[in-house]
Amino acid sequence: MSRRAIVTAGTGGIGLETAKGLARHGYAVTVVGRNAERGASAVEEIAAVANGGAPRFVAADLASLDNVRALAAQLAADGPLGVLVNNVGAMFAQRQRTVDGVEASFAVNHLSPYLLTELLLDRLRADAPSRIVNVSSAAIKTARRTFDAVEPPGGYYGFHWYGRAKLANLAYTVHLAERLRGTGVTVFAADPGGAATDMTDGTMTSPKIVSPPLRLLWPLVRRAFERGTAGPASVAARSSVFAATADSLDGRTGLLVGPEARPVPLFRGAADPRAIENVLRLSRQLAPLNGAGHGVRHP
């Protein structure tokens, strides 16, 4: 029987290419997304290259913590699990809040994968050796490194807030790798680099997503961010597929796999003990595992 892999936001872009890569490696892949039509199309594409069990699609809105909890219960009940790839990511041009009242960038890019992972840990431990891959971003280098509150001080700038949420998730990844060391569950971050996706072709075109000092330079900054990586999503997916499948990573954990599909130095801000402590505090407060009193409501 094929080992099972889960890829969130797996119906298009990097997520779909990651799912196809895992299917080629013999995994029975479950892709998670919001749109059933895109899900059906993704399953067809994955099935065409699969060397293992049949792929499937599960619908869930990962911006909703209750949806994440329901998804985790369903996925845990589906049977043995070998790989979890938290690929979900979103950048917002304007400040938004989720149904739980949480700023959307932090909720989607960190709280959603944090909660799904925590709720699937028992399943992953039981089925060890298993791997968790959290998709990161080079945008973390522009982020504020303070996590005293869910929203950083100052104005809203989508690119920086996206990077900050990805940094929070990378700090959680560092913590989780140490926490699970010796359990047979290994944890990696994967940086896909830039890629020609809906996000880079849409939200990132506006200079208003960065702070005023960067706006005049934004076209140059954006080109530098994407240079050499604005190719197909299949190239950007290499880091996630490598992190999930490479035999050379057996027994290793806590590594960041770069766009060239090899381990690279970890961004130092992600290993800061204070940052990790505050990210964990916020995560537990905003996304408790039992769902009681979750979220921060705003009028």
PDB file of C-alpha atoms in Angstrom:
ATOM      1  CA  MET A   1       0.000   0.000   0.000  1.00  0.00           C
ATOM      2  CA  SER A   2       1.276   3.465  -0.909  1.00  0.00           C
ATOM      3  CA  ARG A   3       2.258   5.828   1.861  1.00  0.00           C
ATOM      4  CA  ARG A   4       0.025   8.870   2.089  1.00  0.00           C
ATOM      5  CA  ALA A   5       1.065  12.506   1.709  1.00  0.00           C
ATOM      6  CA  ILE A   6      -0.966  15.659   2.290  1.00  0.00           C
ATOM      7  CA  VAL A   7      -0.328  18.941   0.463  1.00  0.00           C
ATOM      8  CA  THR A   8      -2.293  22.024   1.494  1.00  0.00           C
ATOM      9  CA  ALA A   9      -3.175  24.589  -1.188  1.00  0.00           C
ATOM     10  CA  GLY A  10      -2.390  21.764  -3.575  1.00  0.00           C
ATOM     11  CA  THR A  11      -4.786  22.479  -6.435  1.00  0.00           C
ATOM     12  CA  GLY A  12      -2.534  24.882  -8.341  1.00  0.00           C
ATOM     13  CA  GLY A  13       0.887  26.514  -8.573  1.00  0.00           C
ATOM     14  CA  ILE A  14       3.696  25.259  -6.358  1.00  0.00           C
ATOM     15  CA  GLY A  15       1.328  23.111  -4.313  1.00  0.00           C
ATOM     16  CA  LEU A  16       0.073  21.169  -7.329  1.00  0.00           C
ATOM     17  CA  GLU A  17       3.621  20.664  -8.619  1.00  0.00           C
ATOM     18  CA  THR A  18       4.665  19.470  -5.163  1.00  0.00           C
ATOM     19  CA  ALA A  19       1.764  17.016  -5.128  1.00  0.00           C
ATOM     20  CA  LYS A  20       2.758  15.707  -8.561  1.00  0.00           C
ATOM     21  CA  GLY A  21       6.347  15.310  -7.413  1.00  0.00           C
ATOM     22  CA  LEU A  22       5.273  13.291  -4.386  1.00  0.00           C
ATOM     23  CA  ALA A  23       2.975  11.154  -6.555  1.00  0.00           C
ATOM     24  CA  ARG A  24       5.922  10.366  -8.828  1.00  0.00           C
ATOM     25  CA  HIS A  25       7.766   9.166  -5.723  1.00  0.00           C
ATOM     26  CA  GLY A  26       4.976   6.695  -5.028  1.00  0.00           C
ATOM     27  CA  TYR A  27       2.862   8.589  -2.486  1.00  0.00           C
ATOM     28  CA  ALA A  28      -0.913   8.522  -2.488  1.00  0.00           C
ATOM     29  CA  VAL A  29      -1.462  12.286  -2.367  1.00  0.00           C
ATOM     30  CA  THR A  30      -4.332  14.175  -0.789  1.00  0.00           C
ATOM     31  CA  VAL A  31      -4.542  17.786  -1.909  1.00  0.00           C
ATOM     32  CA  VAL A  32      -6.438  20.368   0.129  1.00  0.00           C
ATOM     33  CA  GLY A  33      -8.067  23.448  -1.381  1.00  0.00           C
ATOM     34  CA  ARG A  34     -11.178  25.574  -1.448  1.00  0.00           C
ATOM     35  CA  ASN A  35     -12.457  25.026  -4.986  1.00  0.00           C
ATOM     36  CA  ALA A  36     -13.937  21.644  -5.920  1.00  0.00           C
ATOM     37  CA  GLU A  37     -13.569  22.254  -9.665  1.00  0.00           C
ATOM     38  CA  ARG A  38      -9.857  23.053  -9.296  1.00  0.00           C
ATOM     39  CA  GLY A  39      -9.566  20.080  -6.969  1.00  0.00           C
ATOM     40  CA  ALA A  40     -10.985  17.705  -9.569  1.00  0.00           C
ATOM     41  CA  SER A  41      -8.632  19.079 -12.209  1.00  0.00           C
ATOM     42  CA  ALA A  42      -5.662  18.705  -9.862  1.00  0.00           C
ATOM     43  CA  VAL A  43      -6.548  15.086  -9.097  1.00  0.00           C
ATOM     44  CA  GLU A  44      -6.579  14.338 -12.833  1.00  0.00           C
ATOM     45  CA  GLU A  45      -3.131  15.890 -13.296  1.00  0.00           C
ATOM     46  CA  ILE A  46      -1.679  14.075 -10.308  1.00  0.00           C
ATOM     47  CA  ALA A  47      -3.195  10.737 -11.337  1.00  0.00           C
ATOM     48  CA  ALA A  48      -1.568  11.046 -14.760  1.00  0.00           C
ATOM     49  CA  VAL A  49       1.931  10.931 -13.209  1.00  0.00           C
ATOM     50  CA  ALA A  50       1.280   8.849 -10.095  1.00  0.00           C
ATOM     51  CA  ASN A  51       3.348   5.784  -9.290  1.00  0.00           C
ATOM     52  CA  GLY A  52       1.382   4.890  -6.188  1.00  0.00           C
ATOM     53  CA  GLY A  53      -2.116   5.114  -4.781  1.00  0.00           C
ATOM     54  CA  ALA A  54      -4.898   7.214  -6.239  1.00  0.00           C
ATOM     55  CA  PRO A  55      -4.857  10.928  -5.409  1.00  0.00           C
ATOM     56  CA  ARG A  56      -7.823  12.655  -3.823  1.00  0.00           C
ATOM     57  CA  PHE A  57      -9.089  16.130  -3.063  1.00  0.00           C
ATOM     58  CA  VAL A  58     -10.457  17.427   0.241  1.00  0.00           C
ATOM     59  CA  ALA A  59     -12.193  20.804   0.434  1.00  0.00           C
ATOM     60  CA  ALA A  60     -11.361  23.199   3.282  1.00  0.00           C
ATOM     61  CA  ASP A  61     -11.026  26.927   3.826  1.00  0.00           C
ATOM     62  CA  LEU A  62      -7.735  27.200   5.687  1.00  0.00           C
ATOM     63  CA  ALA A  63      -8.475  30.785   6.725  1.00  0.00           C
ATOM     64  CA  SER A  64     -11.014  29.361   9.198  1.00  0.00           C
ATOM     65  CA  LEU A  65      -9.629  27.680  12.308  1.00  0.00           C
ATOM     66  CA  ASP A  66     -12.776  25.595  12.702  1.00  0.00           C
ATOM     67  CA  ASN A  67     -12.317  24.395   9.117  1.00  0.00           C
ATOM     68  CA  VAL A  68      -8.728  23.474   9.952  1.00  0.00           C
ATOM     69  CA  ARG A  69      -9.878  21.491  12.995  1.00  0.00           C
ATOM     70  CA  ALA A  70     -12.483  19.611  10.955  1.00  0.00           C
ATOM     71  CA  LEU A  71      -9.927  18.953   8.227  1.00  0.00           C
ATOM     72  CA  ALA A  72      -7.402  17.570  10.714  1.00  0.00           C
ATOM     73  CA  ALA A  73      -9.989  15.189  12.178  1.00  0.00           C
ATOM     74  CA  GLN A  74     -10.870  13.932   8.699  1.00  0.00           C
ATOM     75  CA  LEU A  75      -7.253  13.504   7.598  1.00  0.00           C
ATOM     76  CA  ALA A  76      -6.249  11.746  10.820  1.00  0.00           C
ATOM     77  CA  ALA A  77      -9.094   9.278  10.372  1.00  0.00           C
ATOM     78  CA  ASP A  78      -8.041   8.479   6.792  1.00  0.00           C
ATOM     79  CA  GLY A  79      -5.237   6.189   7.925  1.00  0.00           C
ATOM     80  CA  PRO A  80      -1.426   6.118   7.905  1.00  0.00           C
ATOM     81  CA  LEU A  81       0.348   9.349   7.006  1.00  0.00           C
ATOM     82  CA  GLY A  82       3.927   9.687   5.809  1.00  0.00           C
ATOM     83  CA  VAL A  83       4.280  13.331   4.765  1.00  0.00           C
ATOM     84  CA  LEU A  84       2.541  16.606   5.592  1.00  0.00           C
ATOM     85  CA  VAL A  85       3.443  19.564   3.362  1.00  0.00           C
ATOM     86  CA  ASN A  86       2.081  22.864   4.670  1.00  0.00           C
ATOM     87  CA  ASN A  87       2.177  24.754   1.388  1.00  0.00           C
ATOM     88  CA  VAL A  88      -0.634  27.232   2.036  1.00  0.00           C
ATOM     89  CA  GLY A  89       0.357  30.879   1.661  1.00  0.00           C
ATOM     90  CA  ALA A  90      -1.287  34.174   0.851  1.00  0.00           C
ATOM     91  CA  MET A  91      -0.358  37.850   0.605  1.00  0.00           C
ATOM     92  CA  PHE A  92      -2.991  40.570   0.972  1.00  0.00           C
ATOM     93  CA  ALA A  93      -2.763  44.048  -0.534  1.00  0.00           C
ATOM     94  CA  GLN A  94      -5.121  45.424   2.133  1.00  0.00           C
ATOM     95  CA  ARG A  95      -5.465  44.512   5.799  1.00  0.00           C
ATOM     96  CA  GLN A  96      -8.088  41.788   6.237  1.00  0.00           C
ATOM     97  CA  ARG A  97      -9.420  39.739   9.123  1.00  0.00           C
ATOM     98  CA  THR A  98     -10.556  36.156   9.081  1.00  0.00           C
ATOM     99  CA  VAL A  99     -13.833  34.791  10.388  1.00  0.00           C
ATOM    100  CA  ASP A 100     -11.999  34.274  13.693  1.00  0.00           C
ATOM    101  CA  GLY A 101     -11.149  37.974  13.887  1.00  0.00           C
ATOM    102  CA  VAL A 102      -7.429  37.451  13.305  1.00  0.00           C
ATOM    103  CA  GLU A 103      -5.324  39.428  10.821  1.00  0.00           C
ATOM    104  CA  ALA A 104      -5.484  37.319   7.670  1.00  0.00           C
ATOM    105  CA  SER A 105      -1.811  37.124   6.740  1.00  0.00           C
ATOM    106  CA  PHE A 106      -0.803  35.805  10.168  1.00  0.00           C
ATOM    107  CA  ALA A 107      -3.790  33.454  10.233  1.00  0.00           C
ATOM    108  CA  VAL A 108      -3.304  31.877   6.810  1.00  0.00           C
ATOM    109  CA  ASN A 109       0.492  31.782   6.663  1.00  0.00           C
ATOM    110  CA  HIS A 110       1.158  30.687  10.224  1.00  0.00           C
ATOM    111  CA  LEU A 111      -1.826  29.814  12.404  1.00  0.00           C
ATOM    112  CA  SER A 112      -3.411  27.517   9.816  1.00  0.00           C
ATOM    113  CA  PRO A 113      -0.327  25.306   9.272  1.00  0.00           C
ATOM    114  CA  TYR A 114       0.534  25.479  12.985  1.00  0.00           C
ATOM    115  CA  LEU A 115      -2.895  24.204  14.006  1.00  0.00           C
ATOM    116  CA  LEU A 116      -3.130  21.538  11.296  1.00  0.00           C
ATOM    117  CA  THR A 117       0.313  20.230  12.204  1.00  0.00           C
ATOM    118  CA  GLU A 118      -0.371  20.111  15.932  1.00  0.00           C
ATOM    119  CA  LEU A 119      -3.632  18.251  15.385  1.00  0.00           C
ATOM    120  CA  LEU A 120      -1.955  15.675  13.108  1.00  0.00           C
ATOM    121  CA  LEU A 121       1.064  15.013  15.332  1.00  0.00           C
ATOM    122  CA  ASP A 122      -0.382  11.902  16.957  1.00  0.00           C
ATOM    123  CA  ARG A 123      -1.058  10.448  13.507  1.00  0.00           C
ATOM    124  CA  LEU A 124       2.441  11.344  12.273  1.00  0.00           C
ATOM    125  CA  ARG A 125       4.096   9.893  15.397  1.00  0.00           C
ATOM    126  CA  ALA A 126       2.131   6.665  15.077  1.00  0.00           C
ATOM    127  CA  ASP A 127       3.191   6.340  11.432  1.00  0.00           C
ATOM    128  CA  ALA A 128       6.859   7.300  11.873  1.00  0.00           C
ATOM    129  CA  PRO A 129       9.197   7.624  10.129  1.00  0.00           C
ATOM    130  CA  SER A 130       7.308  10.597   8.750  1.00  0.00           C
ATOM    131  CA  ARG A 131       8.105  14.131   7.656  1.00  0.00           C
ATOM    132  CA  ILE A 132       6.640  17.602   8.040  1.00  0.00           C
ATOM    133  CA  VAL A 133       7.570  20.256   5.454  1.00  0.00           C
ATOM    134  CA  ASN A 134       6.648  23.897   6.049  1.00  0.00           C
ATOM    135  CA  VAL A 135       7.002  26.112   2.979  1.00  0.00           C
ATOM    136  CA  SER A 136       8.884  29.309   3.767  1.00  0.00           C
ATOM    137  CA  SER A 137       9.773  32.443   1.776  1.00  0.00           C
ATOM    138  CA  ALA A 138      12.685  34.803   1.179  1.00  0.00           C
ATOM    139  CA  ALA A 139      10.283  37.558   2.288  1.00  0.00           C
ATOM    140  CA  ILE A 140      11.203  36.722   5.895  1.00  0.00           C
ATOM    141  CA  LYS A 141      14.321  38.854   5.433  1.00  0.00           C
ATOM    142  CA  THR A 142      12.236  42.045   5.258  1.00  0.00           C
ATOM    143  CA  ALA A 143      10.018  41.198   8.233  1.00  0.00           C
ATOM    144  CA  ARG A 144       9.747  42.800  11.651  1.00  0.00           C
ATOM    145  CA  ARG A 145      11.088  40.275  14.133  1.00  0.00           C
ATOM    146  CA  THR A 146       8.792  41.157  16.995  1.00  0.00           C
ATOM    147  CA  PHE A 147       5.917  38.887  18.005  1.00  0.00           C
ATOM    148  CA  ASP A 148       4.661  40.508  21.181  1.00  0.00           C
ATOM    149  CA  ALA A 149       1.287  40.879  19.439  1.00  0.00           C
ATOM    150  CA  VAL A 150      -0.362  39.337  16.406  1.00  0.00           C
ATOM    151  CA  GLU A 151       0.048  42.602  14.464  1.00  0.00           C
ATOM    152  CA  PRO A 152       3.359  44.482  14.393  1.00  0.00           C
ATOM    153  CA  PRO A 153       3.510  48.201  15.214  1.00  0.00           C
ATOM    154  CA  GLY A 154       3.207  50.658  12.347  1.00  0.00           C
ATOM    155  CA  GLY A 155       1.189  50.631   9.152  1.00  0.00           C
ATOM    156  CA  TYR A 156      -0.017  47.675   7.141  1.00  0.00           C
ATOM    157  CA  TYR A 157       2.239  46.623   4.275  1.00  0.00           C
ATOM    158  CA  GLY A 158       1.288  43.293   2.742  1.00  0.00           C
ATOM    159  CA  PHE A 159       4.744  42.115   1.697  1.00  0.00           C
ATOM    160  CA  HIS A 160       6.306  42.780   5.102  1.00  0.00           C
ATOM    161  CA  TRP A 161       3.372  41.284   7.010  1.00  0.00           C
ATOM    162  CA  TYR A 162       3.469  38.211   4.776  1.00  0.00           C
ATOM    163  CA  GLY A 163       7.183  37.865   5.493  1.00  0.00           C
ATOM    164  CA  ARG A 164       6.584  38.272   9.217  1.00  0.00           C
ATOM    165  CA  ALA A 165       3.943  35.520   9.231  1.00  0.00           C
ATOM    166  CA  LYS A 166       6.298  33.230   7.309  1.00  0.00           C
ATOM    167  CA  LEU A 167       9.037  34.068   9.818  1.00  0.00           C
ATOM    168  CA  ALA A 168       6.696  33.110  12.653  1.00  0.00           C
ATOM    169  CA  ASN A 169       6.095  29.790  10.959  1.00  0.00           C
ATOM    170  CA  LEU A 170       9.807  29.235  10.453  1.00  0.00           C
ATOM    171  CA  ALA A 171      10.428  29.930  14.154  1.00  0.00           C
ATOM    172  CA  TYR A 172       7.730  27.358  14.952  1.00  0.00           C
ATOM    173  CA  THR A 173       9.416  24.923  12.560  1.00  0.00           C
ATOM    174  CA  VAL A 174      12.727  25.310  14.424  1.00  0.00           C
ATOM    175  CA  HIS A 175      10.957  24.674  17.741  1.00  0.00           C
ATOM    176  CA  LEU A 176       9.000  21.702  16.420  1.00  0.00           C
ATOM    177  CA  ALA A 177      12.079  19.999  15.007  1.00  0.00           C
ATOM    178  CA  GLU A 178      13.739  20.029  18.426  1.00  0.00           C
ATOM    179  CA  ARG A 179      10.552  19.036  20.195  1.00  0.00           C
ATOM    180  CA  LEU A 180      10.137  15.969  17.963  1.00  0.00           C
ATOM    181  CA  ARG A 181      13.799  14.978  17.817  1.00  0.00           C
ATOM    182  CA  GLY A 182      14.106  11.245  18.370  1.00  0.00           C
ATOM    183  CA  THR A 183      10.437  10.483  17.683  1.00  0.00           C
ATOM    184  CA  GLY A 184      10.880   9.497  14.052  1.00  0.00           C
ATOM    185  CA  VAL A 185       9.013  12.609  12.878  1.00  0.00           C
ATOM    186  CA  THR A 186      11.436  14.953  11.128  1.00  0.00           C
ATOM    187  CA  VAL A 187      10.682  18.582  10.323  1.00  0.00           C
ATOM    188  CA  PHE A 188      11.960  20.759   7.489  1.00  0.00           C
ATOM    189  CA  ALA A 189      11.360  24.176   5.994  1.00  0.00           C
ATOM    190  CA  ALA A 190      11.466  24.615   2.212  1.00  0.00           C
ATOM    191  CA  ASP A 191      12.182  27.904   0.448  1.00  0.00           C
ATOM    192  CA  PRO A 192      10.865  27.713  -3.139  1.00  0.00           C
ATOM    193  CA  GLY A 193      12.441  31.008  -4.173  1.00  0.00           C
ATOM    194  CA  GLY A 194      10.243  33.107  -6.426  1.00  0.00           C
ATOM    195  CA  ALA A 195       7.973  31.673  -9.064  1.00  0.00           C
ATOM    196  CA  ALA A 196       5.441  32.748 -11.652  1.00  0.00           C
ATOM    197  CA  THR A 197       2.304  32.278  -9.546  1.00  0.00           C
ATOM    198  CA  ASP A 198      -0.943  34.164  -9.005  1.00  0.00           C
ATOM    199  CA  MET A 199       0.609  35.935  -6.019  1.00  0.00           C
ATOM    200  CA  THR A 200       3.693  37.218  -7.830  1.00  0.00           C
ATOM    201  CA  ASP A 201       1.689  38.172 -10.894  1.00  0.00           C
ATOM    202  CA  GLY A 202      -1.001  39.915  -8.863  1.00  0.00           C
ATOM    203  CA  THR A 203      -0.493  41.209  -5.340  1.00  0.00           C
ATOM    204  CA  MET A 204       3.261  41.776  -5.665  1.00  0.00           C
ATOM    205  CA  THR A 205       2.848  44.163  -8.593  1.00  0.00           C
ATOM    206  CA  SER A 206       1.627  46.969  -6.300  1.00  0.00           C
ATOM    207  CA  PRO A 207       4.287  49.158  -4.618  1.00  0.00           C
ATOM    208  CA  LYS A 208       1.774  49.862  -1.819  1.00  0.00           C
ATOM    209  CA  ILE A 209       2.472  46.457  -0.313  1.00  0.00           C
ATOM    210  CA  VAL A 210       5.837  47.702   0.960  1.00  0.00           C
ATOM    211  CA  SER A 211       6.719  50.527   3.376  1.00  0.00           C
ATOM    212  CA  PRO A 212       7.147  54.049   1.901  1.00  0.00           C
ATOM    213  CA  PRO A 213      10.980  54.056   1.983  1.00  0.00           C
ATOM    214  CA  LEU A 214      10.985  51.056  -0.383  1.00  0.00           C
ATOM    215  CA  ARG A 215       8.288  52.190  -2.796  1.00  0.00           C
ATOM    216  CA  LEU A 216      10.471  54.096  -5.240  1.00  0.00           C
ATOM    217  CA  LEU A 217      12.800  51.116  -5.362  1.00  0.00           C
ATOM    218  CA  TRP A 218      10.067  48.497  -5.386  1.00  0.00           C
ATOM    219  CA  PRO A 219      10.324  47.596  -9.097  1.00  0.00           C
ATOM    220  CA  LEU A 220      14.030  46.865  -8.570  1.00  0.00           C
ATOM    221  CA  VAL A 221      13.424  45.045  -5.290  1.00  0.00           C
ATOM    222  CA  ARG A 222      10.678  42.942  -6.832  1.00  0.00           C
ATOM    223  CA  ARG A 223      12.837  42.006  -9.811  1.00  0.00           C
ATOM    224  CA  ALA A 224      15.701  41.088  -7.478  1.00  0.00           C
ATOM    225  CA  PHE A 225      13.311  38.987  -5.379  1.00  0.00           C
ATOM    226  CA  GLU A 226      12.135  37.098  -8.455  1.00  0.00           C
ATOM    227  CA  ARG A 227      15.325  37.117 -10.552  1.00  0.00           C
ATOM    228  CA  GLY A 228      16.229  33.709 -11.810  1.00  0.00           C
ATOM    229  CA  THR A 229      13.186  32.176 -10.177  1.00  0.00           C
ATOM    230  CA  ALA A 230      10.291  33.506 -12.224  1.00  0.00           C
ATOM    231  CA  GLY A 231      10.124  30.224 -14.081  1.00  0.00           C
ATOM    232  CA  PRO A 232       7.490  27.530 -13.747  1.00  0.00           C
ATOM    233  CA  ALA A 233       6.063  26.405 -10.440  1.00  0.00           C
ATOM    234  CA  SER A 234       7.511  22.952 -11.143  1.00  0.00           C
ATOM    235  CA  VAL A 235      10.993  24.390 -10.538  1.00  0.00           C
ATOM    236  CA  ALA A 236       9.906  26.177  -7.354  1.00  0.00           C
ATOM    237  CA  ALA A 237       8.421  22.928  -6.030  1.00  0.00           C
ATOM    238  CA  ARG A 238      11.803  21.160  -6.045  1.00  0.00           C
ATOM    239  CA  SER A 239      12.682  22.271  -2.510  1.00  0.00           C
ATOM    240  CA  SER A 240       9.457  20.896  -1.027  1.00  0.00           C
ATOM    241  CA  VAL A 241       9.696  17.597  -2.898  1.00  0.00           C
ATOM    242  CA  PHE A 242      13.347  17.173  -1.873  1.00  0.00           C
ATOM    243  CA  ALA A 243      12.553  17.948   1.776  1.00  0.00           C
ATOM    244  CA  ALA A 244       9.719  15.422   1.734  1.00  0.00           C
ATOM    245  CA  THR A 245      11.463  12.567  -0.059  1.00  0.00           C
ATOM    246  CA  ALA A 246      15.272  12.781  -0.153  1.00  0.00           C
ATOM    247  CA  ASP A 247      17.038   9.770   1.358  1.00  0.00           C
ATOM    248  CA  SER A 248      19.969  12.059   2.207  1.00  0.00           C
ATOM    249  CA  LEU A 249      17.756  13.745   4.830  1.00  0.00           C
ATOM    250  CA  ASP A 250      16.955  10.524   6.688  1.00  0.00           C
ATOM    251  CA  GLY A 251      17.656  11.023  10.383  1.00  0.00           C
ATOM    252  CA  ARG A 252      18.177  14.759   9.982  1.00  0.00           C
ATOM    253  CA  THR A 253      15.767  17.462  11.125  1.00  0.00           C
ATOM    254  CA  GLY A 254      15.379  21.215  11.547  1.00  0.00           C
ATOM    255  CA  LEU A 255      16.940  22.057   8.172  1.00  0.00           C
ATOM    256  CA  LEU A 256      15.983  24.716   5.637  1.00  0.00           C
ATOM    257  CA  VAL A 257      16.039  23.427   2.052  1.00  0.00           C
ATOM    258  CA  GLY A 258      16.753  26.198  -0.444  1.00  0.00           C
ATOM    259  CA  PRO A 259      15.545  26.780  -4.007  1.00  0.00           C
ATOM    260  CA  GLU A 260      18.366  24.642  -5.402  1.00  0.00           C
ATOM    261  CA  ALA A 261      16.978  21.643  -3.493  1.00  0.00           C
ATOM    262  CA  ARG A 262      19.781  21.410  -0.936  1.00  0.00           C
ATOM    263  CA  PRO A 263      20.086  22.471   2.715  1.00  0.00           C
ATOM    264  CA  VAL A 264      21.080  26.103   3.231  1.00  0.00           C
ATOM    265  CA  PRO A 265      21.896  28.126   6.356  1.00  0.00           C
ATOM    266  CA  LEU A 266      18.873  28.875   8.496  1.00  0.00           C
ATOM    267  CA  PHE A 267      17.819  32.523   8.794  1.00  0.00           C
ATOM    268  CA  ARG A 268      19.143  33.550  12.210  1.00  0.00           C
ATOM    269  CA  GLY A 269      16.008  35.433  13.242  1.00  0.00           C
ATOM    270  CA  ALA A 270      14.042  32.184  13.205  1.00  0.00           C
ATOM    271  CA  ALA A 271      16.181  30.648  15.928  1.00  0.00           C
ATOM    272  CA  ASP A 272      15.918  33.569  18.355  1.00  0.00           C
ATOM    273  CA  PRO A 273      14.604  32.128  21.672  1.00  0.00           C
ATOM    274  CA  ARG A 274      12.471  35.187  22.442  1.00  0.00           C
ATOM    275  CA  ALA A 275      10.882  35.119  18.994  1.00  0.00           C
ATOM    276  CA  ILE A 276      10.130  31.413  19.333  1.00  0.00           C
ATOM    277  CA  GLU A 277       8.645  31.904  22.799  1.00  0.00           C
ATOM    278  CA  ASN A 278       6.365  34.725  21.637  1.00  0.00           C
ATOM    279  CA  VAL A 279       5.300  32.893  18.472  1.00  0.00           C
ATOM    280  CA  LEU A 280       4.319  29.860  20.538  1.00  0.00           C
ATOM    281  CA  ARG A 281       2.428  32.030  23.035  1.00  0.00           C
ATOM    282  CA  LEU A 282       0.462  33.771  20.276  1.00  0.00           C
ATOM    283  CA  SER A 283      -0.206  30.496  18.487  1.00  0.00           C
ATOM    284  CA  ARG A 284      -1.580  28.787  21.578  1.00  0.00           C
ATOM    285  CA  GLN A 285      -3.684  31.814  22.439  1.00  0.00           C
ATOM    286  CA  LEU A 286      -5.167  32.349  18.982  1.00  0.00           C
ATOM    287  CA  ALA A 287      -5.443  28.729  17.836  1.00  0.00           C
ATOM    288  CA  PRO A 288      -5.964  26.438  20.853  1.00  0.00           C
ATOM    289  CA  LEU A 289      -6.082  22.797  19.917  1.00  0.00           C
ATOM    290  CA  ASN A 290      -9.455  22.162  21.534  1.00  0.00           C
ATOM    291  CA  GLY A 291     -11.106  25.169  19.885  1.00  0.00           C
ATOM    292  CA  ALA A 292     -12.274  26.657  23.185  1.00  0.00           C
ATOM    293  CA  GLY A 293     -12.212  30.436  23.166  1.00  0.00           C
ATOM    294  CA  HIS A 294     -10.225  30.533  19.949  1.00  0.00           C
ATOM    295  CA  GLY A 295      -9.439  33.719  18.078  1.00  0.00           C
ATOM    296  CA  VAL A 296      -9.505  37.384  18.973  1.00  0.00           C
ATOM    297  CA  ARG A 297     -12.790  39.004  18.106  1.00  0.00           C
ATOM    298  CA  HIS A 298     -12.851  42.559  16.822  1.00  0.00           C
ATOM    299  CA  PRO A 299     -15.915  44.758  16.448  1.00  0.00           C
TER     300      PRO A 299
END
